[in-house]
Amino acid sequence: MRFGENVRSIINKMNAPSAIRISGSVRLRRPAIDLRLVGYLSILAFACFNLLYLLITPFDLAPDEAHYWDWSRHLDWGYYSKGPVVAWLIALSCEWFGTHPLSIRLPAVACNTLMLIALFELAIRVFRSVRMALLSLLTIMIMPALAAGAILMTIDAPFLCCWSWALLFVHRAIFNQEFRSWIFAGVIIAIGILTKYTMAAFPILTALYLVLGAVPQVQGYRKGLIWMVVVGSLGWVPIILWNVQHDWLSFRHLFGQAGLATGPKIGFKWNGPLDYLGGQFALLAGYWFCAFAAAAWQNRQTRNVNRSFLWWFSVPLILVLIPISLRVKVQPNWPAAAYLTGFLLAVHWIGTQLKSESVRYRKLVQALLILGIAVSIILSTFTRFPGLLLPVFNRMVPEPSADRLAPVRNLDPTARLRGWKFLAEKVDEIRESVRNENGEDPLIATMTWSVPGELGFYCAGRPSVYTFGPALNDRLSQYDIWRPNPISDAQVFKTRTFVYVGEKIPEHLGAFERCDGPIRVEYRENGVTVGGWKIWIARGFRGFASTRSRGHQF
C-alpha cells in the first residue's frame, strides 16, 4: 500500500465511528475527534484573534464607522440612508465600555461570531456532514473580505449576522416542519430590515425557493411563510414612521442608489456589468468567485433540496445587480449576503471535483485549491497589515501633487482608515490659533459627509461637525437633516468662523467674507504619503446665497 493511501486510511479512521465489543455485543462509540467541538473552538479562536488584533490595529475608524458613531450620538428610529440598528449597537457598546475605537468595533466581532455559528450549523444540516461543515467554516474564515468585515463596525456586520440566522431558522422551519422557526425567522428579518433594507429580499428568495426550487416533498409551508412575512414586516414600521416625518428621504436615497432616480451621476453604463463582476472577482480572490460561478452553473437545475436551497439564496442576488450595474456603480459589498450560501455551494462543488475519476484533472483541482487558499491567506494578511504592501503601491503611483495629495489611496483601500487622528490634531492646532487670535471658538465643517464623523470623534472635546455638501454639489446626508445646520439655518451661524476641510468654497457662492488657506496636511507612513487634505480658515459666514437644486441628488 502506498504512503498516500496509508494517510487517507488514517484520516478515515479518525472520522469514522469505531466499535468495541462488550459482553458479546457491539456498541458504537463517538469519533476520536469531535469535529463539531473543533468547529466551535475555531470560531472562538477567530473571535479572540479579532479582539487581540483590535488592540494593536493600525487603523483609525473607517469613514463609515465614524459616521455611524455620529448617528449613535443622535439616537432615532431611522436615518437618512439606513435603519437604526447599527447606531443602537454602537451606542450600547459605548455606554458599557466607554467611547473609543475598540468599543465601537466590539459589536462587529460579536456579530461576526454569531454569523459563523449560524453558518456552521447550517452547513451541518445542508451537508449532513460535520467534516464538510468544518471545511466550509475554515474556508469562510480565510476570505479576505471577512478579514475586514470581522472587525469594522459597518452595517454589514449586523446585517450578515441577521441573514445567516434567518437562513438557519428557515431551513429548520422547512425541513423540520417547525412552525416556531418561521416566527423566529420573521423576528430576525425585522431586525435585519432595521439594519439594512436589503433584508427585504429574504422573504422573496424564500418564496422563490419554495415555489421554483424545491422538490414536491417540501410542503405545508404556506402558513409559516405568511407568518414570517407578517412578523418580518414589522421592521418597516419605525422606518416608515421616520420617513413620513422626513419627506421619504430614505426611500428616495434607496431609489437613487438602485438607479431608479434621475441625476447627473445616473445614466447608462455599458461597462457596468463588467465593472461589477470584475469587482466581485477581485473581492473573492479570483479562485473562489470562479468556484462559486461553476457551482452555480452546475446546480442551476438540481433536484437536491439542500443544494437548491443554497442556490436560491445566492445566485439571484448576484444576477439582480447586473441590470442595476447598467445604471449605477454597484459597490463590492452589495451582494455580500449571496456568498454566505454561495461559499457552501462552492465548497460542495470543489469536493465533487476532487472525487473525479481523472487523476490528471483531480491533481489540477488540488493545485488550484492550494493556490486559492494561499492567495486568500496572503490577501487577508495584507488587509490586516497594510504596511507590508505600502512600498509596492507607492512605486506604482505618481508623486503627490497639489491636486492629488495622496495618490496611493487609489490602489490601497485600507488608506481610507489611516491618518484621521493626525488630521484631527492639525485641525485642533488651527482651532487653537483662531481662538487665541480673536477669542472665538471656531466651528468645523467639511465638504463631504464622510469626514465630519472622523473629526467629531478625534478632535478635542468631540465637537459637532457640519458639512457644506449640498451647497457644493455633493449629495444629501444625515448632517443635512440634523438642525440647526449652516445650509438650512444660516442665520444661526452668521459671522462665525469655520475651520473647513475640503476644496475651496467657490467665490461666487459668497458664503464667507474671506477664506484663508489652504493649509496642506499630509499624513505619511515610512516616507509614503497615505493621506492628504486641505484646510481653510473661512471667516465671517454670510450663508450660501442659493443652493438651488444642489444636494437633492440621491
mmCIF file with all atom_site columns, N, CA, C and O in Angstrom, residues 148-184:
data_model
loop_
_atom_site.group_PDB
_atom_site.id
_atom_site.type_symbol
_atom_site.label_atom_id
_atom_site.label_alt_id
_atom_site.label_comp_id
_atom_site.label_asym_id
_atom_site.label_entity_id
_atom_site.label_seq_id
_atom_site.pdbx_PDB_ins_code
_atom_site.Cartn_x
_atom_site.Cartn_y
_atom_site.Cartn_z
_atom_site.occupancy
_atom_site.B_iso_or_equiv
_atom_site.pdbx_formal_charge
_atom_site.auth_seq_id
_atom_site.auth_comp_id
_atom_site.auth_asym_id
_atom_site.auth_atom_id
_atom_site.pdbx_PDB_model_num
ATOM 1   N N  . ALA A 1 148 ? -11.857 42.126 6.848  1.00 0.00 ? 148 ALA A N  1
ATOM 2   C CA . ALA A 1 148 ? -12.312 43.481 7.151  1.00 0.00 ? 148 ALA A CA 1
ATOM 3   C C  . ALA A 1 148 ? -13.670 43.452 7.845  1.00 0.00 ? 148 ALA A C  1
ATOM 4   O O  . ALA A 1 148 ? -13.897 44.159 8.828  1.00 0.00 ? 148 ALA A O  1
ATOM 5   N N  . GLY A 1 149 ? -14.587 42.624 7.338  1.00 0.00 ? 149 GLY A N  1
ATOM 6   C CA . GLY A 1 149 ? -15.930 42.587 7.897  1.00 0.00 ? 149 GLY A CA 1
ATOM 7   C C  . GLY A 1 149 ? -15.992 42.107 9.325  1.00 0.00 ? 149 GLY A C  1
ATOM 8   O O  . GLY A 1 149 ? -16.942 42.412 10.044 1.00 0.00 ? 149 GLY A O  1
ATOM 9   N N  . ALA A 1 150 ? -14.966 41.359 9.768  1.00 0.00 ? 150 ALA A N  1
ATOM 10  C CA . ALA A 1 150 ? -14.972 40.818 11.129 1.00 0.00 ? 150 ALA A CA 1
ATOM 11  C C  . ALA A 1 150 ? -14.576 41.848 12.173 1.00 0.00 ? 150 ALA A C  1
ATOM 12  O O  . ALA A 1 150 ? -14.783 41.630 13.369 1.00 0.00 ? 150 ALA A O  1
ATOM 13  N N  . ILE A 1 151 ? -14.012 42.974 11.751 1.00 0.00 ? 151 ILE A N  1
ATOM 14  C CA . ILE A 1 151 ? -13.507 43.944 12.734 1.00 0.00 ? 151 ILE A CA 1
ATOM 15  C C  . ILE A 1 151 ? -14.047 45.352 12.524 1.00 0.00 ? 151 ILE A C  1
ATOM 16  O O  . ILE A 1 151 ? -13.931 46.186 13.419 1.00 0.00 ? 151 ILE A O  1
ATOM 17  N N  . LEU A 1 152 ? -14.640 45.655 11.369 1.00 0.00 ? 152 LEU A N  1
ATOM 18  C CA . LEU A 1 152 ? -15.134 47.001 11.104 1.00 0.00 ? 152 LEU A CA 1
ATOM 19  C C  . LEU A 1 152 ? -16.626 47.065 11.379 1.00 0.00 ? 152 LEU A C  1
ATOM 20  O O  . LEU A 1 152 ? -17.395 46.249 10.876 1.00 0.00 ? 152 LEU A O  1
ATOM 21  N N  . MET A 1 153 ? -17.045 48.043 12.169 1.00 0.00 ? 153 MET A N  1
ATOM 22  C CA . MET A 1 153 ? -18.451 48.147 12.550 1.00 0.00 ? 153 MET A CA 1
ATOM 23  C C  . MET A 1 153 ? -19.211 48.977 11.525 1.00 0.00 ? 153 MET A C  1
ATOM 24  O O  . MET A 1 153 ? -19.490 50.157 11.717 1.00 0.00 ? 153 MET A O  1
ATOM 25  N N  . THR A 1 154 ? -19.527 48.327 10.412 1.00 0.00 ? 154 THR A N  1
ATOM 26  C CA . THR A 1 154 ? -20.410 48.926 9.423  1.00 0.00 ? 154 THR A CA 1
ATOM 27  C C  . THR A 1 154 ? -21.749 48.191 9.494  1.00 0.00 ? 154 THR A C  1
ATOM 28  O O  . THR A 1 154 ? -21.918 47.261 10.278 1.00 0.00 ? 154 THR A O  1
ATOM 29  N N  . ILE A 1 155 ? -22.687 48.570 8.651  1.00 0.00 ? 155 ILE A N  1
ATOM 30  C CA . ILE A 1 155 ? -23.997 47.913 8.692  1.00 0.00 ? 155 ILE A CA 1
ATOM 31  C C  . ILE A 1 155 ? -23.919 46.458 8.267  1.00 0.00 ? 155 ILE A C  1
ATOM 32  O O  . ILE A 1 155 ? -24.797 45.665 8.604  1.00 0.00 ? 155 ILE A O  1
ATOM 33  N N  . ASP A 1 156 ? -22.866 46.069 7.529  1.00 0.00 ? 156 ASP A N  1
ATOM 34  C CA . ASP A 1 156 ? -22.779 44.699 7.047  1.00 0.00 ? 156 ASP A CA 1
ATOM 35  C C  . ASP A 1 156 ? -22.594 43.697 8.181  1.00 0.00 ? 156 ASP A C  1
ATOM 36  O O  . ASP A 1 156 ? -23.015 42.544 8.059  1.00 0.00 ? 156 ASP A O  1
ATOM 37  N N  . ALA A 1 157 ? -21.961 44.094 9.275  1.00 0.00 ? 157 ALA A N  1
ATOM 38  C CA . ALA A 1 157 ? -21.738 43.158 10.380 1.00 0.00 ? 157 ALA A CA 1
ATOM 39  C C  . ALA A 1 157 ? -23.065 42.669 10.968 1.00 0.00 ? 157 ALA A C  1
ATOM 40  O O  . ALA A 1 157 ? -23.324 41.455 10.994 1.00 0.00 ? 157 ALA A O  1
ATOM 41  N N  . PRO A 1 158 ? -23.949 43.537 11.446 1.00 0.00 ? 158 PRO A N  1
ATOM 42  C CA . PRO A 1 158 ? -25.234 43.040 11.956 1.00 0.00 ? 158 PRO A CA 1
ATOM 43  C C  . PRO A 1 158 ? -26.147 42.509 10.864 1.00 0.00 ? 158 PRO A C  1
ATOM 44  O O  . PRO A 1 158 ? -26.924 41.575 11.099 1.00 0.00 ? 158 PRO A O  1
ATOM 45  N N  . PHE A 1 159 ? -26.062 43.059 9.651  1.00 0.00 ? 159 PHE A N  1
ATOM 46  C CA . PHE A 1 159 ? -26.919 42.590 8.564  1.00 0.00 ? 159 PHE A CA 1
ATOM 47  C C  . PHE A 1 159 ? -26.607 41.145 8.189  1.00 0.00 ? 159 PHE A C  1
ATOM 48  O O  . PHE A 1 159 ? -27.515 40.305 8.081  1.00 0.00 ? 159 PHE A O  1
ATOM 49  N N  . LEU A 1 160 ? -25.336 40.820 7.989  1.00 0.00 ? 160 LEU A N  1
ATOM 50  C CA . LEU A 1 160 ? -24.965 39.457 7.611  1.00 0.00 ? 160 LEU A CA 1
ATOM 51  C C  . LEU A 1 160 ? -25.227 38.475 8.753  1.00 0.00 ? 160 LEU A C  1
ATOM 52  O O  . LEU A 1 160 ? -25.533 37.303 8.510  1.00 0.00 ? 160 LEU A O  1
ATOM 53  N N  . CYS A 1 161 ? -25.113 38.957 9.980  1.00 0.00 ? 161 CYS A N  1
ATOM 54  C CA . CYS A 1 161 ? -25.473 38.120 11.125 1.00 0.00 ? 161 CYS A CA 1
ATOM 55  C C  . CYS A 1 161 ? -26.955 37.765 11.065 1.00 0.00 ? 161 CYS A C  1
ATOM 56  O O  . CYS A 1 161 ? -27.335 36.594 11.228 1.00 0.00 ? 161 CYS A O  1
ATOM 57  N N  . CYS A 1 162 ? -27.803 38.757 10.824 1.00 0.00 ? 162 CYS A N  1
ATOM 58  C CA . CYS A 1 162 ? -29.241 38.518 10.722 1.00 0.00 ? 162 CYS A CA 1
ATOM 59  C C  . CYS A 1 162 ? -29.561 37.585 9.550  1.00 0.00 ? 162 CYS A C  1
ATOM 60  O O  . CYS A 1 162 ? -30.389 36.663 9.680  1.00 0.00 ? 162 CYS A O  1
ATOM 61  N N  . TRP A 1 163 ? -28.932 37.805 8.416  1.00 0.00 ? 163 TRP A N  1
ATOM 62  C CA . TRP A 1 163 ? -29.196 36.976 7.230  1.00 0.00 ? 163 TRP A CA 1
ATOM 63  C C  . TRP A 1 163 ? -28.827 35.512 7.517  1.00 0.00 ? 163 TRP A C  1
ATOM 64  O O  . TRP A 1 163 ? -29.560 34.593 7.138  1.00 0.00 ? 163 TRP A O  1
ATOM 65  N N  . SER A 1 164 ? -27.703 35.286 8.201  1.00 0.00 ? 164 SER A N  1
ATOM 66  C CA . SER A 1 164 ? -27.258 33.925 8.491  1.00 0.00 ? 164 SER A CA 1
ATOM 67  C C  . SER A 1 164 ? -28.244 33.201 9.399  1.00 0.00 ? 164 SER A C  1
ATOM 68  O O  . SER A 1 164 ? -28.592 32.036 9.160  1.00 0.00 ? 164 SER A O  1
ATOM 69  N N  . TRP A 1 165 ? -28.697 33.879 10.447 1.00 0.00 ? 165 TRP A N  1
ATOM 70  C CA . TRP A 1 165 ? -29.631 33.240 11.373 1.00 0.00 ? 165 TRP A CA 1
ATOM 71  C C  . TRP A 1 165 ? -30.998 33.041 10.728 1.00 0.00 ? 165 TRP A C  1
ATOM 72  O O  . TRP A 1 165 ? -31.687 32.051 11.005 1.00 0.00 ? 165 TRP A O  1
ATOM 73  N N  . ALA A 1 166 ? -31.396 33.949 9.859  1.00 0.00 ? 166 ALA A N  1
ATOM 74  C CA . ALA A 1 166 ? -32.656 33.755 9.128  1.00 0.00 ? 166 ALA A CA 1
ATOM 75  C C  . ALA A 1 166 ? -32.559 32.520 8.235  1.00 0.00 ? 166 ALA A C  1
ATOM 76  O O  . ALA A 1 166 ? -33.513 31.743 8.126  1.00 0.00 ? 166 ALA A O  1
ATOM 77  N N  . LEU A 1 167 ? -31.400 32.319 7.598  1.00 0.00 ? 167 LEU A N  1
ATOM 78  C CA . LEU A 1 167 ? -31.187 31.115 6.789  1.00 0.00 ? 167 LEU A CA 1
ATOM 79  C C  . LEU A 1 167 ? -31.354 29.848 7.631  1.00 0.00 ? 167 LEU A C  1
ATOM 80  O O  . LEU A 1 167 ? -32.026 28.890 7.227  1.00 0.00 ? 167 LEU A O  1
ATOM 81  N N  . LEU A 1 168 ? -30.729 29.838 8.802  1.00 0.00 ? 168 LEU A N  1
ATOM 82  C CA . LEU A 1 168 ? -30.786 28.654 9.663  1.00 0.00 ? 168 LEU A CA 1
ATOM 83  C C  . LEU A 1 168 ? -32.216 28.376 10.118 1.00 0.00 ? 168 LEU A C  1
ATOM 84  O O  . LEU A 1 168 ? -32.682 27.226 10.080 1.00 0.00 ? 168 LEU A O  1
ATOM 85  N N  . PHE A 1 169 ? -32.933 29.416 10.537 1.00 0.00 ? 169 PHE A N  1
ATOM 86  C CA . PHE A 1 169 ? -34.303 29.215 11.021 1.00 0.00 ? 169 PHE A CA 1
ATOM 87  C C  . PHE A 1 169 ? -35.235 28.770 9.896  1.00 0.00 ? 169 PHE A C  1
ATOM 88  O O  . PHE A 1 169 ? -36.104 27.922 10.098 1.00 0.00 ? 169 PHE A O  1
ATOM 89  N N  . VAL A 1 170 ? -35.068 29.358 8.705  1.00 0.00 ? 170 VAL A N  1
ATOM 90  C CA . VAL A 1 170 ? -35.927 28.955 7.581  1.00 0.00 ? 170 VAL A CA 1
ATOM 91  C C  . VAL A 1 170 ? -35.646 27.513 7.184  1.00 0.00 ? 170 VAL A C  1
ATOM 92  O O  . VAL A 1 170 ? -36.579 26.747 6.872  1.00 0.00 ? 170 VAL A O  1
ATOM 93  N N  . HIS A 1 171 ? -34.386 27.116 7.196  1.00 0.00 ? 171 HIS A N  1
ATOM 94  C CA . HIS A 1 171 ? -34.065 25.719 6.876  1.00 0.00 ? 171 HIS A CA 1
ATOM 95  C C  . HIS A 1 171 ? -34.705 24.778 7.900  1.00 0.00 ? 171 HIS A C  1
ATOM 96  O O  . HIS A 1 171 ? -35.281 23.734 7.531  1.00 0.00 ? 171 HIS A O  1
ATOM 97  N N  . ARG A 1 172 ? -34.634 25.134 9.165  1.00 0.00 ? 172 ARG A N  1
ATOM 98  C CA . ARG A 1 172 ? -35.277 24.312 10.198 1.00 0.00 ? 172 ARG A CA 1
ATOM 99  C C  . ARG A 1 172 ? -36.794 24.303 10.017 1.00 0.00 ? 172 ARG A C  1
ATOM 100 O O  . ARG A 1 172 ? -37.445 23.258 10.188 1.00 0.00 ? 172 ARG A O  1
ATOM 101 N N  . ALA A 1 173 ? -37.354 25.454 9.679  1.00 0.00 ? 173 ALA A N  1
ATOM 102 C CA . ALA A 1 173 ? -38.804 25.535 9.503  1.00 0.00 ? 173 ALA A CA 1
ATOM 103 C C  . ALA A 1 173 ? -39.278 24.638 8.364  1.00 0.00 ? 173 ALA A C  1
ATOM 104 O O  . ALA A 1 173 ? -40.314 23.966 8.480  1.00 0.00 ? 173 ALA A O  1
ATOM 105 N N  . ILE A 1 174 ? -38.524 24.623 7.281  1.00 0.00 ? 174 ILE A N  1
ATOM 106 C CA . ILE A 1 174 ? -38.935 23.849 6.104  1.00 0.00 ? 174 ILE A CA 1
ATOM 107 C C  . ILE A 1 174 ? -38.722 22.362 6.304  1.00 0.00 ? 174 ILE A C  1
ATOM 108 O O  . ILE A 1 174 ? -39.626 21.551 6.099  1.00 0.00 ? 174 ILE A O  1
ATOM 109 N N  . PHE A 1 175 ? -37.539 21.978 6.742  1.00 0.00 ? 175 PHE A N  1
ATOM 110 C CA . PHE A 1 175 ? -37.177 20.562 6.744  1.00 0.00 ? 175 PHE A CA 1
ATOM 111 C C  . PHE A 1 175 ? -37.478 19.852 8.059  1.00 0.00 ? 175 PHE A C  1
ATOM 112 O O  . PHE A 1 175 ? -37.521 18.632 8.098  1.00 0.00 ? 175 PHE A O  1
ATOM 113 N N  . ASN A 1 176 ? -37.654 20.628 9.140  1.00 0.00 ? 176 ASN A N  1
ATOM 114 C CA . ASN A 1 176 ? -38.058 20.014 10.411 1.00 0.00 ? 176 ASN A CA 1
ATOM 115 C C  . ASN A 1 176 ? -39.534 20.257 10.718 1.00 0.00 ? 176 ASN A C  1
ATOM 116 O O  . ASN A 1 176 ? -40.015 19.830 11.763 1.00 0.00 ? 176 ASN A O  1
ATOM 117 N N  . GLN A 1 177 ? -40.195 20.982 9.800  1.00 0.00 ? 177 GLN A N  1
ATOM 118 C CA . GLN A 1 177 ? -41.611 21.305 9.994  1.00 0.00 ? 177 GLN A CA 1
ATOM 119 C C  . GLN A 1 177 ? -41.825 21.985 11.353 1.00 0.00 ? 177 GLN A C  1
ATOM 120 O O  . GLN A 1 177 ? -42.748 21.665 12.092 1.00 0.00 ? 177 GLN A O  1
ATOM 121 N N  . GLU A 1 178 ? -40.957 22.949 11.679 1.00 0.00 ? 178 GLU A N  1
ATOM 122 C CA . GLU A 1 178 ? -41.052 23.683 12.940 1.00 0.00 ? 178 GLU A CA 1
ATOM 123 C C  . GLU A 1 178 ? -41.720 25.029 12.700 1.00 0.00 ? 178 GLU A C  1
ATOM 124 O O  . GLU A 1 178 ? -41.104 25.952 12.140 1.00 0.00 ? 178 GLU A O  1
ATOM 125 N N  . PHE A 1 179 ? -42.950 25.160 13.137 1.00 0.00 ? 179 PHE A N  1
ATOM 126 C CA . PHE A 1 179 ? -43.662 26.410 12.921 1.00 0.00 ? 179 PHE A CA 1
ATOM 127 C C  . PHE A 1 179 ? -42.998 27.571 13.664 1.00 0.00 ? 179 PHE A C  1
ATOM 128 O O  . PHE A 1 179 ? -42.920 28.688 13.161 1.00 0.00 ? 179 PHE A O  1
ATOM 129 N N  . ARG A 1 180 ? -42.498 27.292 14.877 1.00 0.00 ? 180 ARG A N  1
ATOM 130 C CA . ARG A 1 180 ? -41.886 28.368 15.658 1.00 0.00 ? 180 ARG A CA 1
ATOM 131 C C  . ARG A 1 180 ? -40.661 28.944 14.954 1.00 0.00 ? 180 ARG A C  1
ATOM 132 O O  . ARG A 1 180 ? -40.314 30.114 15.151 1.00 0.00 ? 180 ARG A O  1
ATOM 133 N N  . SER A 1 181 ? -39.985 28.120 14.137 1.00 0.00 ? 181 SER A N  1
ATOM 134 C CA . SER A 1 181 ? -38.812 28.630 13.416 1.00 0.00 ? 181 SER A CA 1
ATOM 135 C C  . SER A 1 181 ? -39.211 29.674 12.375 1.00 0.00 ? 181 SER A C  1
ATOM 136 O O  . SER A 1 181 ? -38.428 30.574 12.065 1.00 0.00 ? 181 SER A O  1
ATOM 137 N N  . TRP A 1 182 ? -40.428 29.564 11.812 1.00 0.00 ? 182 TRP A N  1
ATOM 138 C CA . TRP A 1 182 ? -40.926 30.611 10.921 1.00 0.00 ? 182 TRP A CA 1
ATOM 139 C C  . TRP A 1 182 ? -41.040 31.937 11.681 1.00 0.00 ? 182 TRP A C  1
ATOM 140 O O  . TRP A 1 182 ? -40.686 32.999 11.151 1.00 0.00 ? 182 TRP A O  1
ATOM 141 N N  . ILE A 1 183 ? -41.531 31.868 12.905 1.00 0.00 ? 183 ILE A N  1
ATOM 142 C CA . ILE A 1 183 ? -41.684 33.082 13.715 1.00 0.00 ? 183 ILE A CA 1
ATOM 143 C C  . ILE A 1 183 ? -40.321 33.663 14.057 1.00 0.00 ? 183 ILE A C  1
ATOM 144 O O  . ILE A 1 183 ? -40.100 34.876 13.958 1.00 0.00 ? 183 ILE A O  1
ATOM 145 N N  . PHE A 1 184 ? -39.383 32.781 14.472 1.00 0.00 ? 184 PHE A N  1
ATOM 146 C CA . PHE A 1 184 ? -38.036 33.252 14.782 1.00 0.00 ? 184 PHE A CA 1
ATOM 147 C C  . PHE A 1 184 ? -37.398 33.919 13.562 1.00 0.00 ? 184 PHE A C  1
ATOM 148 O O  . PHE A 1 184 ? -36.739 34.965 13.679 1.00 0.00 ? 184 PHE A O  1
#
